[in-house]
mmCIF file of C-alpha atoms in Angstrom:
data_model
loop_
_atom_site.group_PDB
_atom_site.id
_atom_site.type_symbol
_atom_site.label_atom_id
_atom_site.label_comp_id
_atom_site.label_asym_id
_atom_site.label_seq_id
_atom_site.Cartn_x
_atom_site.Cartn_y
_atom_site.Cartn_z
ATOM 1 C CA ASN A 251 19.705 -45.127 19.506
ATOM 2 C CA ALA A 252 18.980 -41.865 17.608
ATOM 3 C CA GLY A 253 22.332 -41.322 16.410
ATOM 4 C CA VAL A 254 23.062 -37.823 15.010
ATOM 5 C CA THR A 255 19.835 -35.629 15.098
ATOM 6 C CA GLN A 256 19.702 -32.218 13.584
ATOM 7 C CA THR A 257 16.974 -29.583 14.026
ATOM 8 C CA PRO A 258 15.276 -27.998 12.308
ATOM 9 C CA LYS A 259 15.280 -29.898 8.977
ATOM 10 C CA PHE A 260 13.903 -26.863 6.925
ATOM 11 C CA GLN A 261 14.469 -23.098 7.798
ATOM 12 C CA VAL A 262 13.845 -19.938 5.921
ATOM 13 C CA LEU A 263 15.322 -16.619 7.167
ATOM 14 C CA LYS A 264 15.434 -13.016 6.425
ATOM 15 C CA THR A 265 18.790 -11.336 5.745
ATOM 16 C CA GLY A 266 20.147 -10.238 8.800
ATOM 17 C CA GLN A 267 18.227 -12.758 11.063
ATOM 18 C CA SER A 268 20.218 -14.956 13.432
ATOM 19 C CA MET A 269 19.316 -18.504 14.401
ATOM 20 C CA THR A 270 21.003 -21.294 15.758
ATOM 21 C CA LEU A 271 21.058 -24.948 14.140
ATOM 22 C CA GLN A 272 20.872 -27.615 16.671
ATOM 23 C CA CYS A 273 22.925 -31.034 16.503
ATOM 24 C CA ALA A 274 22.885 -33.717 19.154
ATOM 25 C CA GLN A 275 24.278 -37.238 19.064
ATOM 26 C CA ASP A 276 23.914 -40.066 21.718
ATOM 27 C CA MET A 277 26.711 -42.260 20.701
ATOM 28 C CA ASN A 278 29.099 -40.412 23.287
ATOM 29 C CA HIS A 279 31.417 -39.444 20.313
ATOM 30 C CA GLU A 280 34.225 -36.851 21.257
ATOM 31 C CA TYR A 281 34.490 -35.561 17.659
ATOM 32 C CA MET A 282 31.764 -33.422 15.994
ATOM 33 C CA SER A 283 31.833 -31.132 13.056
ATOM 34 C CA TRP A 284 29.623 -28.921 10.812
ATOM 35 C CA TYR A 285 29.633 -29.114 7.141
ATOM 36 C CA ARG A 286 27.904 -26.967 4.552
ATOM 37 C CA GLN A 287 26.988 -28.458 1.010
ATOM 38 C CA ASP A 288 25.982 -26.174 -1.672
ATOM 39 C CA PRO A 289 24.028 -27.337 -4.938
ATOM 40 C CA GLY A 290 26.352 -29.671 -7.076
ATOM 41 C CA MET A 291 29.208 -29.051 -4.457
ATOM 42 C CA GLY A 292 31.180 -31.025 -2.069
ATOM 43 C CA LEU A 293 31.040 -30.990 1.755
ATOM 44 C CA ARG A 294 32.798 -28.086 3.172
ATOM 45 C CA LEU A 295 33.963 -28.146 7.083
ATOM 46 C CA ILE A 296 32.657 -24.954 8.973
ATOM 47 C CA HIS A 297 33.940 -25.762 12.574
ATOM 48 C CA TYR A 298 34.757 -28.911 14.394
ATOM 49 C CA SER A 299 35.297 -29.810 17.973
ATOM 50 C CA VAL A 300 37.433 -32.755 19.353
ATOM 51 C CA GLY A 301 35.856 -32.699 22.782
ATOM 52 C CA ALA A 302 33.770 -30.571 25.317
ATOM 53 C CA GLY A 303 35.021 -27.079 25.587
ATOM 54 C CA ILE A 304 37.436 -27.225 22.445
ATOM 55 C CA THR A 305 36.519 -25.932 18.956
ATOM 56 C CA ASP A 306 38.204 -24.989 15.978
ATOM 57 C CA GLN A 307 37.746 -23.499 12.689
ATOM 58 C CA GLY A 308 37.403 -25.403 9.313
ATOM 59 C CA GLU A 309 37.525 -24.275 5.769
ATOM 60 C CA VAL A 310 34.869 -21.837 5.881
ATOM 61 C CA PRO A 311 34.328 -20.452 9.313
ATOM 62 C CA ASN A 312 33.353 -16.923 8.638
ATOM 63 C CA GLY A 313 29.766 -16.026 9.664
ATOM 64 C CA TYR A 314 29.226 -19.010 12.089
ATOM 65 C CA ASN A 315 29.830 -19.522 15.781
ATOM 66 C CA VAL A 316 29.864 -22.779 17.631
ATOM 67 C CA SER A 317 30.240 -24.040 21.234
ATOM 68 C CA ARG A 318 30.680 -27.318 22.671
ATOM 69 C CA SER A 319 29.618 -27.074 26.209
ATOM 70 C CA THR A 320 28.744 -30.783 26.365
ATOM 71 C CA THR A 321 29.733 -34.016 24.849
ATOM 72 C CA GLU A 322 26.340 -34.434 23.271
ATOM 73 C CA ASP A 323 25.692 -31.165 21.775
ATOM 74 C CA PHE A 324 27.277 -28.997 19.083
ATOM 75 C CA PRO A 325 25.000 -25.926 17.945
ATOM 76 C CA LEU A 326 25.809 -23.764 15.045
ATOM 77 C CA ARG A 327 24.918 -20.261 15.214
ATOM 78 C CA LEU A 328 24.559 -17.849 12.280
ATOM 79 C CA LEU A 329 25.401 -14.464 13.530
ATOM 80 C CA SER A 330 23.482 -12.511 10.746
ATOM 81 C CA ALA A 331 22.397 -14.532 7.975
ATOM 82 C CA ALA A 332 23.308 -13.521 4.353
ATOM 83 C CA PRO A 333 21.967 -15.020 1.101
ATOM 84 C CA SER A 334 25.321 -16.722 0.277
ATOM 85 C CA GLN A 335 24.615 -18.974 3.550
ATOM 86 C CA THR A 336 21.717 -20.567 1.757
ATOM 87 C CA SER A 337 22.716 -24.251 1.799
ATOM 88 C CA VAL A 338 22.324 -27.529 3.061
ATOM 89 C CA TYR A 339 23.959 -28.222 6.464
ATOM 90 C CA PHE A 340 25.203 -31.268 7.957
ATOM 91 C CA CYS A 341 26.433 -32.218 11.362
ATOM 92 C CA ALA A 342 28.681 -35.339 11.805
ATOM 93 C CA SER A 343 30.197 -36.810 14.680
ATOM 94 C CA SER A 344 32.694 -39.725 15.342
ATOM 95 C CA TYR A 345 34.846 -41.449 18.059
ATOM 96 C CA GLN A 346 38.306 -40.476 18.820
ATOM 97 C CA THR A 347 40.622 -43.261 18.070
ATOM 98 C CA LEU A 348 44.324 -43.634 16.631
ATOM 99 C CA GLY A 349 43.722 -43.023 13.018
ATOM 100 C CA GLY A 350 40.218 -42.081 12.531
ATOM 101 C CA THR A 351 36.798 -43.582 12.507
ATOM 102 C CA GLU A 352 33.542 -43.658 10.782
ATOM 103 C CA ALA A 353 31.634 -40.367 10.704
ATOM 104 C CA PHE A 354 28.014 -40.483 11.372
ATOM 105 C CA PHE A 355 25.904 -37.562 9.762
ATOM 106 C CA GLY A 356 22.508 -35.985 10.604
ATOM 107 C CA GLN A 357 19.886 -35.836 8.073
ATOM 108 C CA GLY A 358 20.799 -32.289 7.158
ATOM 109 C CA THR A 359 19.277 -29.043 7.631
ATOM 110 C CA ARG A 360 17.895 -27.048 4.297
ATOM 111 C CA LEU A 361 18.442 -23.140 5.138
ATOM 112 C CA THR A 362 17.229 -20.365 2.585
ATOM 113 C CA VAL A 363 18.086 -16.842 3.411
ATOM 114 C CA VAL A 364 15.901 -14.218 1.360
ATOM 115 C CA GLY I 103 44.256 -30.574 7.648
ATOM 116 C CA GLU I 104 45.207 -32.712 4.637
ATOM 117 C CA ASN I 105 44.504 -31.695 1.000
ATOM 118 C CA VAL I 106 42.666 -34.083 -1.176
ATOM 119 C CA GLU I 107 41.904 -34.256 -4.868
ATOM 120 C CA GLN I 108 39.274 -36.394 -6.507
ATOM 121 C CA HIS I 109 39.036 -37.322 -9.931
ATOM 122 C CA PRO I 110 36.782 -37.593 -12.181
ATOM 123 C CA SER I 111 34.268 -35.019 -11.015
ATOM 124 C CA THR I 112 31.423 -36.963 -12.960
ATOM 125 C CA LEU I 113 31.417 -40.582 -14.271
ATOM 126 C CA SER I 114 28.757 -42.132 -16.401
ATOM 127 C CA VAL I 115 29.071 -46.096 -16.850
ATOM 128 C CA GLN I 116 26.663 -48.411 -18.362
ATOM 129 C CA GLU I 117 24.734 -50.770 -15.924
ATOM 130 C CA GLY I 118 27.237 -53.706 -15.322
ATOM 131 C CA ASP I 119 30.382 -52.072 -16.176
ATOM 132 C CA SER I 120 32.889 -50.944 -13.517
ATOM 133 C CA ALA I 121 33.685 -47.664 -12.094
ATOM 134 C CA VAL I 122 36.727 -46.336 -10.609
ATOM 135 C CA ILE I 123 37.247 -43.219 -8.746
ATOM 136 C CA LYS I 124 40.716 -41.888 -7.782
ATOM 137 C CA CYS I 125 41.850 -39.588 -4.638
ATOM 138 C CA THR I 126 45.399 -38.109 -4.060
ATOM 139 C CA TYR I 127 46.501 -36.898 -0.842
ATOM 140 C CA SER I 128 49.397 -34.425 -0.001
ATOM 141 C CA ASP I 129 50.468 -35.530 3.680
ATOM 142 C CA SER I 130 52.345 -38.654 3.422
ATOM 143 C CA ALA I 131 51.711 -39.155 7.370
ATOM 144 C CA SER I 132 47.824 -39.824 6.326
ATOM 145 C CA ASN I 133 46.868 -43.292 7.461
ATOM 146 C CA TYR I 134 42.929 -43.590 7.271
ATOM 147 C CA PHE I 135 41.075 -43.361 4.035
ATOM 148 C CA PRO I 136 37.249 -43.538 3.973
ATOM 149 C CA TRP I 137 34.823 -43.349 1.304
ATOM 150 C CA TYR I 138 31.271 -42.140 1.704
ATOM 151 C CA LYS I 139 28.359 -42.269 -0.628
ATOM 152 C CA GLN I 140 25.641 -39.648 -0.831
ATOM 153 C CA GLU I 141 22.569 -40.395 -2.630
ATOM 154 C CA LEU I 142 20.298 -37.698 -4.006
ATOM 155 C CA GLY I 143 18.442 -35.905 -0.898
ATOM 156 C CA LYS I 144 20.140 -38.099 1.819
ATOM 157 C CA ARG I 145 22.975 -37.870 4.347
ATOM 158 C CA PRO I 146 26.624 -39.080 3.473
ATOM 159 C CA GLN I 147 27.196 -42.731 4.734
ATOM 160 C CA LEU I 148 30.370 -44.444 4.959
ATOM 161 C CA ILE I 149 30.869 -47.598 2.451
ATOM 162 C CA ILE I 150 34.363 -48.501 2.914
ATOM 163 C CA ASP I 151 37.638 -47.398 4.486
ATOM 164 C CA ILE I 152 41.151 -48.426 4.452
ATOM 165 C CA ARG I 153 44.089 -48.067 6.814
ATOM 166 C CA SER I 154 47.712 -47.516 5.632
ATOM 167 C CA ASN I 155 48.816 -51.074 6.955
ATOM 168 C CA VAL I 156 46.628 -52.565 4.114
ATOM 169 C CA GLY I 157 46.869 -52.191 0.434
ATOM 170 C CA GLU I 158 43.368 -53.373 -0.582
ATOM 171 C CA LYS I 159 40.003 -54.158 1.001
ATOM 172 C CA LYS I 160 37.040 -55.750 -0.428
ATOM 173 C CA ASP I 161 33.154 -55.537 0.326
ATOM 174 C CA GLN I 162 31.384 -57.568 -2.164
ATOM 175 C CA ARG I 163 31.165 -55.207 -5.257
ATOM 176 C CA ILE I 164 33.119 -52.418 -3.571
ATOM 177 C CA ALA I 165 37.029 -52.437 -3.257
ATOM 178 C CA VAL I 166 39.525 -49.719 -2.279
ATOM 179 C CA THR I 167 43.089 -49.875 -3.132
ATOM 180 C CA LEU I 168 45.793 -47.482 -1.430
ATOM 181 C CA ASN I 169 49.317 -46.690 -3.038
ATOM 182 C CA LYS I 170 51.192 -45.162 -0.253
ATOM 183 C CA THR I 171 54.073 -44.535 -2.412
ATOM 184 C CA ALA I 172 52.287 -42.512 -5.060
ATOM 185 C CA LYS I 173 49.912 -41.211 -2.348
ATOM 186 C CA HIS I 174 46.665 -42.119 -3.988
ATOM 187 C CA PHE I 175 43.729 -44.334 -3.357
ATOM 188 C CA SER I 176 40.928 -45.604 -5.551
ATOM 189 C CA LEU I 177 37.554 -47.014 -5.158
ATOM 190 C CA HIS I 178 36.438 -49.458 -7.379
ATOM 191 C CA ILE I 179 32.795 -50.614 -8.139
ATOM 192 C CA THR I 180 32.261 -53.755 -10.198
ATOM 193 C CA GLU I 181 29.118 -55.070 -11.746
ATOM 194 C CA THR I 182 27.344 -51.478 -11.281
ATOM 195 C CA GLN I 183 23.658 -51.253 -10.577
ATOM 196 C CA PRO I 184 21.481 -48.052 -10.962
ATOM 197 C CA GLU I 185 21.399 -47.954 -7.198
ATOM 198 C CA ASP I 186 25.097 -47.065 -7.211
ATOM 199 C CA SER I 187 24.232 -43.681 -8.805
ATOM 200 C CA ALA I 188 25.230 -41.013 -6.079
ATOM 201 C CA VAL I 189 27.913 -38.690 -5.037
ATOM 202 C CA TYR I 190 31.050 -40.384 -3.568
ATOM 203 C CA PHE I 191 33.460 -38.487 -1.442
ATOM 204 C CA CYS I 192 37.016 -39.531 -0.103
ATOM 205 C CA ALA I 193 38.858 -38.117 2.681
ATOM 206 C CA ALA I 194 42.423 -38.631 4.189
ATOM 207 C CA LEU I 195 43.391 -38.496 7.923
ATOM 208 C CA LYS I 196 46.486 -38.602 10.089
ATOM 209 C CA THR I 197 44.682 -39.149 13.346
ATOM 210 C CA SER I 198 41.128 -38.940 14.748
ATOM 211 C CA TYR I 199 41.989 -35.408 15.788
ATOM 212 C CA ASP I 200 42.300 -34.403 12.183
ATOM 213 C CA LYS I 201 39.676 -31.968 10.935
ATOM 214 C CA VAL I 202 38.106 -34.181 8.230
ATOM 215 C CA ILE I 203 38.460 -32.287 4.806
ATOM 216 C CA PHE I 204 36.640 -34.362 2.160
ATOM 217 C CA GLY I 205 37.548 -34.457 -1.643
ATOM 218 C CA PRO I 206 35.200 -32.402 -3.858
ATOM 219 C CA GLY I 207 33.143 -35.493 -4.842
ATOM 220 C CA THR I 208 32.315 -37.754 -8.014
ATOM 221 C CA SER I 209 28.761 -37.929 -9.308
ATOM 222 C CA LEU I 210 28.440 -41.330 -10.516
ATOM 223 C CA SER I 211 25.635 -42.266 -12.928
ATOM 224 C CA VAL I 212 24.573 -45.898 -14.042
ATOM 225 C CA ILE I 213 22.791 -45.974 -16.936
ATOM 226 C CA PRO I 214 20.352 -48.884 -17.072
#
């Protein structure tokens, strides 16, 4: 049981480049989300999804796109990378139940934009 | 989504002392309150959670208390150890369909 898998673990981009951060979970979780964590700061929600075909914006969605074509995958796309997007990105997933359940996080992707 | 405040932002305690972190929330309908621990360079992991029908929950040296009237909940760590050093995040949810917004985090340092 792999849990939540993020790829790549590290990435360096040049300003203006685009890329996709991959996130996959094998726990049949309906809820998936992406967070960014800047040095010394908390987890800020970028986008989230409550099921296949459904996505919505979080606190800091600008510059990012997501899609949810399957229950398992929730990729995050950076359209035109900027230095301000240098951060550690975490994907998380959880079951949908009344009242909320434990969120399982991936190991993170450290992205540097130069 | 819920708005969660967390205090203090940093906390330093001597090994063996207790540590308390407090979170306040704005939506009285929130009913699920998890706490996550993130060690340096690692992913956040759930350490304890509480639901609104319970006032207190304990797991060994960790406890969480909930005051629904005042809309705040607290994490209590007793007999702190160096391995408790980490950043701790809280959250408050109404339903599992809520977007999960975390508090800003508390960096706990346990001094040997």
